[in-house]
XYZ file of C-alpha atoms in Angstrom:
540
model
C 19.795 25.608 20.379
C 19.375 27.499 17.093
C 16.313 27.208 14.856
C 18.034 24.943 12.333
C 18.973 22.400 15.013
C 15.433 22.436 16.400
C 13.931 21.895 12.959
C 16.376 19.071 12.191
C 15.554 17.414 15.511
C 11.809 17.764 15.027
C 11.590 16.484 11.451
C 14.270 13.850 12.030
C 12.399 12.682 15.117
C 9.139 12.656 13.153
C 10.761 10.517 10.464
C 12.179 8.060 13.010
C 8.790 7.902 14.775
C 6.906 7.161 11.533
C 9.484 4.549 10.550
C 9.195 3.010 14.015
C 5.413 2.777 13.724
C 5.721 1.158 10.289
C 8.425 -1.288 11.395
C 6.487 -2.320 14.486
C 3.334 -2.824 12.414
C 5.166 -4.790 9.710
C 6.831 -6.985 12.315
C 3.590 -7.664 14.177
C 1.845 -8.451 10.916
C 4.532 -10.981 9.934
C 4.564 -12.550 13.392
C 0.780 -12.902 13.180
C 1.057 -14.441 9.722
C -0.375 -13.377 6.397
C -3.977 -14.118 7.301
C -5.173 -10.560 8.017
C -7.139 -10.424 4.778
C -8.667 -13.828 5.557
C -9.430 -12.625 9.095
C -11.337 -9.650 7.726
C -13.083 -11.834 5.157
C -14.107 -14.629 7.541
C -15.078 -12.822 10.747
C -17.032 -9.800 9.563
C -20.375 -11.405 8.767
C -22.003 -9.571 11.703
C -21.375 -5.879 12.523
C -20.193 -6.607 16.076
C -17.686 -9.149 14.735
C -16.593 -6.525 12.216
C -15.848 -4.091 15.057
C -13.838 -6.707 16.990
C -11.941 -7.754 13.850
C -11.192 -4.119 13.038
C -9.716 -3.653 16.519
C -7.515 -6.773 16.237
C -6.218 -6.008 12.742
C -5.451 -2.381 13.648
C -3.541 -3.423 16.750
C -1.517 -5.842 14.609
C -0.631 -3.418 11.824
C -0.555 -0.304 14.057
C -2.524 1.795 11.586
C -6.239 2.532 11.407
C -5.634 3.953 7.927
C -3.992 0.676 6.925
C -6.983 -1.319 8.164
C -9.396 1.011 6.385
C -7.438 0.804 3.121
C -7.363 -3.011 3.429
C -11.114 -2.960 4.045
C -11.696 -0.743 1.013
C -9.670 -3.227 -1.021
C -11.946 -6.065 0.141
C -15.049 -4.006 -0.627
C -13.651 -3.192 -4.078
C -12.949 -6.889 -4.656
C -16.469 -7.816 -3.548
C -15.372 -9.837 -0.503
C -17.110 -7.493 1.919
C -20.381 -5.557 1.903
C -20.661 -1.893 2.846
C -22.334 -2.694 6.193
C -19.578 -5.139 7.086
C -16.973 -2.506 6.163
C -18.599 0.091 8.429
C -18.216 -2.235 11.431
C -14.536 -2.813 10.625
C -13.935 0.949 10.262
C -15.499 1.545 13.682
C -13.246 -1.126 15.171
C -10.189 0.383 13.470
C -10.856 3.695 15.228
C -10.795 1.900 18.580
C -7.742 -0.208 17.700
C -5.642 2.819 16.801
C -5.919 4.127 20.381
C -3.594 1.318 21.512
C -0.619 3.266 20.104
C -1.451 6.236 22.326
C -1.658 3.944 25.381
C 1.739 2.442 24.485
C 3.207 5.943 24.320
C 1.519 6.720 27.639
C 3.813 4.129 29.227
C 6.744 6.537 29.285
C 9.838 4.446 28.555
C 11.768 6.896 26.347
C 14.865 6.419 28.544
C 15.052 2.812 27.364
C 14.481 3.552 23.652
C 18.102 2.999 22.569
C 18.558 -0.348 24.397
C 15.278 -1.546 22.852
C 16.536 -0.527 19.379
C 19.800 -2.383 20.099
C 17.870 -5.509 21.126
C 15.793 -5.332 17.951
C 18.888 -4.913 15.771
C 20.549 -7.866 17.531
C 17.555 -10.126 16.819
C 17.446 -8.969 13.185
C 21.149 -9.305 12.311
C 22.419 -12.157 14.489
C 19.689 -14.755 13.934
C 18.710 -16.544 10.737
C 15.288 -17.605 11.986
C 12.628 -15.515 10.198
C 10.284 -15.499 13.180
C 13.062 -14.185 15.448
C 13.872 -11.558 12.783
C 10.224 -10.457 12.733
C 10.177 -10.170 16.530
C 13.366 -8.126 16.236
C 11.614 -5.815 13.782
C 8.840 -5.299 16.344
C 11.365 -4.361 19.058
C 13.343 -2.136 16.686
C 10.185 -0.290 15.646
C 9.050 -0.045 19.267
C 12.338 1.550 20.307
C 12.470 3.822 17.257
C 8.961 5.041 18.076
C 10.055 6.270 21.507
C 13.421 7.572 20.307
C 11.768 9.628 17.558
C 9.191 10.902 20.018
C 11.967 11.927 22.418
C 13.704 13.920 19.675
C 10.464 15.653 18.739
C 9.829 16.459 22.395
C 13.278 17.994 22.830
C 12.737 20.118 19.734
C 9.364 21.344 21.039
C 10.536 22.312 24.544
C 11.564 25.896 23.615
C 7.987 26.552 22.447
C 6.825 26.593 26.049
C 8.464 29.993 26.570
C 7.614 31.414 23.138
C 5.024 34.189 23.319
C 3.462 33.416 19.940
C 2.870 29.782 20.938
C 1.379 30.828 24.274
C -1.025 33.111 22.401
C -1.852 30.265 20.002
C -2.722 27.853 22.806
C -4.976 30.501 24.382
C -6.745 30.894 21.019
C -7.104 27.117 20.718
C -8.603 26.957 24.230
C -11.095 29.710 23.397
C -11.954 28.420 19.913
C -12.239 24.583 19.833
C -13.056 24.595 16.092
C -9.651 26.157 15.420
C -8.036 23.294 17.357
C -9.974 20.759 15.279
C -8.713 22.437 12.098
C -5.093 22.365 13.340
C -5.420 18.636 14.107
C -6.898 17.896 10.674
C -4.210 19.828 8.782
C -1.264 18.344 10.654
C -2.564 14.767 10.327
C -3.226 15.232 6.608
C 0.361 16.493 6.181
C 2.113 13.670 8.066
C -0.439 11.010 7.004
C -0.476 9.509 10.500
C -2.881 10.215 13.327
C -0.566 8.230 15.625
C 2.241 10.738 14.997
C -0.099 13.698 15.525
C -1.476 12.302 18.770
C 2.010 11.322 19.999
C 3.178 14.900 19.439
C 0.087 16.147 21.260
C 0.872 13.833 24.190
C 4.419 15.222 24.317
C 3.271 18.859 24.269
C 0.734 18.192 27.024
C 3.357 16.308 29.033
C 5.701 19.310 28.822
C 2.957 21.682 29.936
C 3.232 23.532 26.628
C -0.476 23.103 25.900
C -3.545 22.898 28.129
C -6.113 20.102 28.133
C -8.758 22.515 26.783
C -6.548 23.226 23.759
C -5.291 19.646 23.331
C -8.650 17.852 23.094
C -10.004 19.698 20.011
C -6.696 18.969 18.230
C -7.187 15.315 19.199
C -10.632 15.321 17.574
C -9.151 16.923 14.453
C -6.490 14.209 14.289
C -9.268 11.620 14.039
C -10.823 13.459 11.108
C -7.467 13.990 9.372
C -6.640 10.291 9.376
C -9.603 9.640 7.039
C -7.764 11.314 4.141
C -5.778 8.100 3.520
C -8.994 6.148 2.987
C -10.336 8.870 0.697
C -7.161 8.746 -1.413
C -7.338 4.937 -1.545
C -10.902 5.107 -2.895
C -10.041 7.391 -5.815
C -10.671 5.458 -8.992
C -12.096 2.520 -7.042
C -15.596 1.077 -7.158
C -18.701 2.892 -5.967
C -18.814 0.645 -2.878
C -15.211 1.564 -2.021
C -15.999 5.278 -2.317
C -18.955 4.758 0.008
C -16.770 2.949 2.559
C -14.230 5.803 2.537
C -16.983 8.396 2.921
C -18.386 6.397 5.849
C -15.023 6.749 7.604
C -15.165 10.534 7.147
C -18.789 10.867 8.262
C -18.262 8.580 11.269
C -15.440 10.754 12.622
C -17.188 14.011 11.734
C -20.341 12.998 13.614
C -18.272 11.903 16.601
C -16.425 15.234 16.661
C -19.668 17.226 16.415
C -21.209 15.272 19.293
C -18.178 15.704 21.555
C -17.869 19.427 20.739
C -21.505 19.920 21.740
C -20.721 18.101 25.010
C -17.236 19.612 25.284
C -17.424 20.799 28.907
C -18.803 17.485 30.289
C -16.185 15.593 28.231
C -13.326 17.688 29.685
C -14.741 17.185 33.197
C -14.824 13.418 32.586
C -11.191 13.314 31.414
C -10.059 15.472 34.362
C -11.963 13.136 36.720
C -10.250 10.082 35.183
C -6.879 11.815 35.445
C -7.378 12.608 39.128
C -8.917 9.327 40.267
C -6.535 7.072 38.286
C -3.441 9.246 38.844
C -2.765 9.340 35.109
C 0.382 10.965 33.784
C -0.190 13.636 31.076
C 0.551 11.289 28.145
C -1.777 8.623 29.506
C -4.441 11.289 30.048
C -4.468 12.049 26.317
C -4.496 8.302 25.608
C -7.578 7.858 27.809
C -9.229 10.855 26.126
C -8.517 9.284 22.733
C -9.829 5.895 23.810
C -12.923 7.343 25.503
C -13.740 9.417 22.418
C -13.466 6.520 19.948
C -15.171 3.899 22.118
C -18.056 6.263 22.959
C -18.374 7.295 19.311
C -18.614 3.640 18.258
C -21.193 2.815 20.947
C -23.343 5.785 19.901
C -23.208 5.145 16.157
C -23.134 1.325 16.134
C -26.958 0.952 16.192
C -27.126 3.259 13.162
C -24.869 1.299 10.792
C -27.806 0.767 8.421
C -28.530 4.515 8.503
C -24.889 5.343 7.758
C -24.977 2.912 4.838
C -28.167 4.561 3.543
C -26.675 8.063 3.848
C -23.493 7.260 1.922
C -25.504 5.381 -0.694
C -27.486 8.570 -1.307
C -24.374 10.767 -1.257
C -22.465 8.483 -3.651
C -25.089 7.452 -6.214
C -24.548 4.842 -8.856
C -24.995 1.156 -9.410
C -22.113 -0.892 -8.110
C -21.720 -4.260 -9.785
C -20.541 -6.846 -7.313
C -19.085 -10.224 -8.148
C -20.020 -13.139 -5.906
C -16.653 -14.490 -4.770
C -17.849 -17.306 -2.585
C -19.181 -20.640 -3.898
C -22.943 -20.935 -4.185
C -23.331 -24.641 -5.030
C -20.900 -26.369 -2.672
C -21.522 -27.835 0.764
C -20.019 -30.575 2.919
C -23.508 -32.037 3.408
C -23.466 -33.161 -0.234
C -20.204 -35.051 0.308
C -21.643 -36.785 3.380
C -24.864 -37.690 1.575
C -23.452 -38.822 -1.770
C -20.069 -38.246 -3.428
C -21.782 -38.483 -6.827
C -24.243 -35.706 -5.926
C -21.363 -33.652 -4.488
C -19.515 -34.073 -7.779
C -22.572 -32.727 -9.597
C -22.572 -29.697 -7.313
C -18.870 -29.282 -7.975
C -19.522 -29.258 -11.711
C -22.164 -26.534 -11.250
C -19.618 -24.401 -9.391
C -16.969 -25.011 -12.060
C -19.470 -23.907 -14.707
C -20.196 -20.775 -12.657
C -16.445 -20.163 -12.540
C -16.470 -20.594 -16.314
C -19.227 -17.981 -16.646
C -17.106 -15.556 -14.595
C -14.125 -16.259 -16.844
C -16.225 -15.639 -19.942
C -17.520 -12.414 -18.373
C -13.932 -11.367 -17.649
C -12.929 -11.897 -21.274
C -15.967 -9.903 -22.440
C -15.138 -7.038 -20.054
C -11.497 -6.888 -21.172
C -12.595 -6.863 -24.842
C -15.013 -4.003 -24.082
C -12.251 -2.201 -22.158
C -9.926 -2.570 -25.161
C -12.537 -1.202 -27.549
C -14.031 1.611 -25.420
C -11.274 2.371 -22.836
C -14.124 3.021 -20.360
C -13.391 2.627 -16.630
C -16.654 0.811 -15.928
C -15.245 -2.247 -17.722
C -11.831 -1.877 -16.064
C -13.328 -1.725 -12.542
C -14.926 -5.172 -12.735
C -11.801 -7.013 -13.889
C -9.896 -7.075 -10.541
C -13.089 -8.335 -8.859
C -13.402 -11.143 -11.397
C -9.721 -12.080 -11.005
C -10.052 -12.201 -7.200
C -13.220 -14.286 -7.539
C -11.509 -16.749 -9.877
C -8.528 -17.110 -7.540
C -10.832 -17.718 -4.581
C -13.011 -20.228 -6.446
C -9.904 -22.026 -7.716
C -8.826 -22.686 -4.128
C -12.279 -23.493 -2.739
C -13.389 -25.786 -5.593
C -10.061 -27.632 -5.639
C -10.287 -28.266 -1.882
C -13.883 -29.466 -2.331
C -12.948 -31.859 -5.141
C -10.037 -33.213 -3.088
C -12.459 -33.977 -0.235
C -14.696 -35.868 -2.688
C -11.715 -37.949 -3.861
C -11.454 -39.498 -0.388
C -14.708 -41.384 -1.118
C -15.379 -44.239 -3.508
C -16.256 -43.061 -7.038
C -17.398 -44.921 -10.148
C -15.189 -44.957 -13.258
C -17.380 -42.303 -14.895
C -17.276 -40.139 -11.776
C -13.483 -40.510 -11.630
C -13.283 -39.234 -15.219
C -15.549 -36.309 -14.372
C -13.568 -35.599 -11.198
C -10.269 -35.464 -13.120
C -11.846 -33.312 -15.828
C -13.170 -30.792 -13.297
C -9.837 -30.522 -11.466
C -8.028 -29.773 -14.723
C -10.729 -27.352 -15.852
C -10.496 -25.346 -12.634
C -6.753 -24.875 -13.165
C -7.292 -23.825 -16.776
C -10.000 -21.318 -15.873
C -7.764 -19.761 -13.214
C -4.943 -19.438 -15.756
C -7.310 -17.837 -18.268
C -8.142 -15.302 -15.558
C -4.415 -14.526 -15.248
C -4.141 -13.927 -19.005
C -7.190 -11.667 -18.908
C -5.510 -9.672 -16.146
C -2.350 -9.468 -18.284
C -4.364 -8.075 -21.211
C -5.999 -5.534 -18.878
C -2.567 -4.320 -17.733
C -1.387 -4.111 -21.356
C -4.421 -1.948 -22.207
C -3.585 0.205 -19.168
C -0.085 0.611 -20.598
C -1.538 1.471 -23.997
C -3.689 4.205 -22.440
C -1.007 5.601 -20.112
C 1.616 5.766 -22.872
C -0.910 7.032 -25.438
C -0.073 4.158 -27.767
C -2.121 3.863 -30.944
C -2.412 0.851 -33.219
C -2.639 1.120 -36.991
C -6.023 0.480 -38.612
C -4.976 -2.918 -39.968
C -3.635 -3.943 -36.541
C -6.938 -2.966 -34.891
C -8.958 -4.980 -37.412
C -6.741 -8.047 -36.985
C -6.898 -7.835 -33.189
C -10.698 -7.487 -33.286
C -10.898 -10.745 -35.244
C -8.612 -12.541 -32.780
C -10.611 -11.284 -29.774
C -13.803 -12.548 -31.427
C -12.336 -15.958 -32.325
C -10.845 -16.459 -28.830
C -14.118 -15.472 -27.134
C -16.188 -17.869 -29.271
C -13.659 -20.678 -28.661
C -13.877 -20.255 -24.885
C -17.680 -20.145 -25.103
C -17.725 -23.407 -27.109
C -15.397 -25.096 -24.616
C -17.653 -24.176 -21.693
C -20.758 -25.332 -23.577
C -19.002 -28.626 -24.330
C -18.249 -29.019 -20.615
C -21.787 -28.177 -19.563
C -23.420 -30.556 -22.056
C -20.585 -33.125 -21.977
C -20.693 -32.735 -25.762
C -17.688 -34.248 -27.564
C -18.809 -32.779 -30.906
C -18.566 -29.212 -29.579
C -15.280 -30.098 -27.910
C -13.975 -31.195 -31.315
C -14.978 -27.827 -32.773
C -12.862 -26.155 -30.096
C -9.814 -28.157 -31.219
C -10.396 -26.948 -34.784
C -10.704 -23.343 -33.602
C -7.467 -23.636 -31.655
C -5.611 -24.394 -34.876
C -7.117 -21.238 -36.363
C -6.030 -19.214 -33.318
C -2.465 -20.536 -33.580
C -2.355 -19.712 -37.292
C -3.807 -16.260 -36.647
C -1.201 -15.616 -33.948
C 1.624 -16.479 -36.384
C 0.076 -14.344 -39.150
C -0.421 -11.353 -36.845
C 3.225 -11.515 -35.732
C 4.380 -11.526 -39.372
C 2.109 -8.572 -40.192
C 3.415 -6.728 -37.154
C 7.024 -7.161 -38.323
C 6.029 -5.906 -41.763
C 4.388 -2.811 -40.248
C 7.577 -2.124 -38.279
C 9.627 -2.392 -41.469
C 7.216 -0.005 -43.207
C 7.356 2.471 -40.256
C 3.600 2.095 -39.751
C 4.009 1.041 -36.116
C 6.148 2.213 -33.193
C 8.260 -0.140 -31.105
C 6.180 0.552 -27.967
C 2.923 -0.126 -29.795
C 4.421 -3.318 -31.204
C 5.364 -4.668 -27.778
C 1.869 -4.082 -26.378
C 0.255 -5.514 -29.510
C 2.321 -8.704 -29.633
C 1.840 -9.322 -25.909
C -1.959 -9.022 -26.245
C -1.882 -11.480 -29.154
C 0.274 -13.906 -27.137
C -2.123 -13.816 -24.178
C -5.102 -14.457 -26.457
C -3.280 -17.441 -27.971
C -2.650 -18.822 -24.459
C -6.343 -18.404 -23.600
C -7.087 -20.481 -26.698
C -4.691 -23.175 -25.444
C -6.485 -23.372 -22.086
C -9.877 -23.537 -23.847
C -8.516 -26.541 -25.769
C -7.443 -28.157 -22.491
C -11.039 -27.848 -21.242
C -12.320 -29.418 -24.470
C -9.786 -32.261 -24.278
C -10.927 -32.958 -20.708
C -14.469 -33.401 -22.060
C -13.272 -35.782 -24.770
C -11.159 -37.629 -22.223
C -7.849 -36.955 -23.939
C -5.969 -35.450 -20.971
């Protein structure tokens, strides 16, 4: 075969392999349900549970990078602490070895029938679960078919003198092998693809075990680049989690390079005693490396957390997403007391909402990232509290309540919905400010002054509504209703002024769209503040 055909086969096979991995992971994830985030959130309270959860999630989505990025997202959102994240990252490194073991079961001859079965389940059934299972089979077959194409393209290398010389150099210089593994994995963004290719080369006899193992270690380091990229622009805690992933794999590689000869002897012993085929030999080497690395470093999770905290300095503001006042014991003891606890949690949700509005106002005025970073955390916290508080209040409703408690119960349920919707409008304003920054949109001086006044009036109205709720003060609630009329009038006036500025060529169309949308979201926040006040008065 000519060089062009070989290159087409290799890169085409690589593409099919990567698509197969993604399809299999997507299918498994859908079959398992959409609870992976909840799984990570609920079962990572202890480091050992974090490791086990990391293994399970990685097996389901077939990507350690995917698990790490998901973990970084949870850390960024404040759902997970750094120590919990470290345990999950360790588990992800073990879970990713499953792909290598799957490849070790050499069934490339059946790749096309498996793809056909997957396609049949996808296109000839209308049941979503069957379709998802079909996606798993299709991805599974594509994985082996792509690997087979890559293997065929690599066969001529076995007789190439330059490649023979390269493998000798890799055997003599393990650090060079590590570097090759890092570079290739960074390029293809998949350690599974790198290790699968390594398994194929070793299976063909193109590369020796001495040369293959350092590349394997480099693949583990290279896969951390995805987590590093995901942490760019994220919170300090997310940056620390990504750096932990890098350090964890670097330390593991250093340890195994120091003990390189004993490690090779161990793998050769396993190969001989268990009659492992070449692909399965690499899979066992991969699994042994990651499991041993986790066992060694697991007792030092606190030390790893301390190291990355020193390397990535800065204060990371974290939002408490979980309720702090609720508990089923209150419902069992007294529904009235439980309702009081529910009100405390609703007021805490209100404080978070008020904080969110303050942060988005500061972001609008300063354009500083420190204000922008907290907003997604606050939105996630509000969404979580909306669900948890609503469920709690529903449980209370199953018990007998006095007329006054029924009024309070109804008021709190409505308030929770309004606070969650305010959070959505705050997120909308944040995205509009992002658009303003990205498109370099500037408002005229009069527009800025008008918007400042509307931000101030909306903020004070929300504050009054929450104070009215806290104190059950109908007088303050009445003041909110009066403010809402002012907000509505201001919104109409600002729209008219905006049209006038457009007519006078003082404002661009793009700036006008962003401006009017911000004003509309502020007006809607005012409406929800009024709903809270009306709940206090009893007019709902």
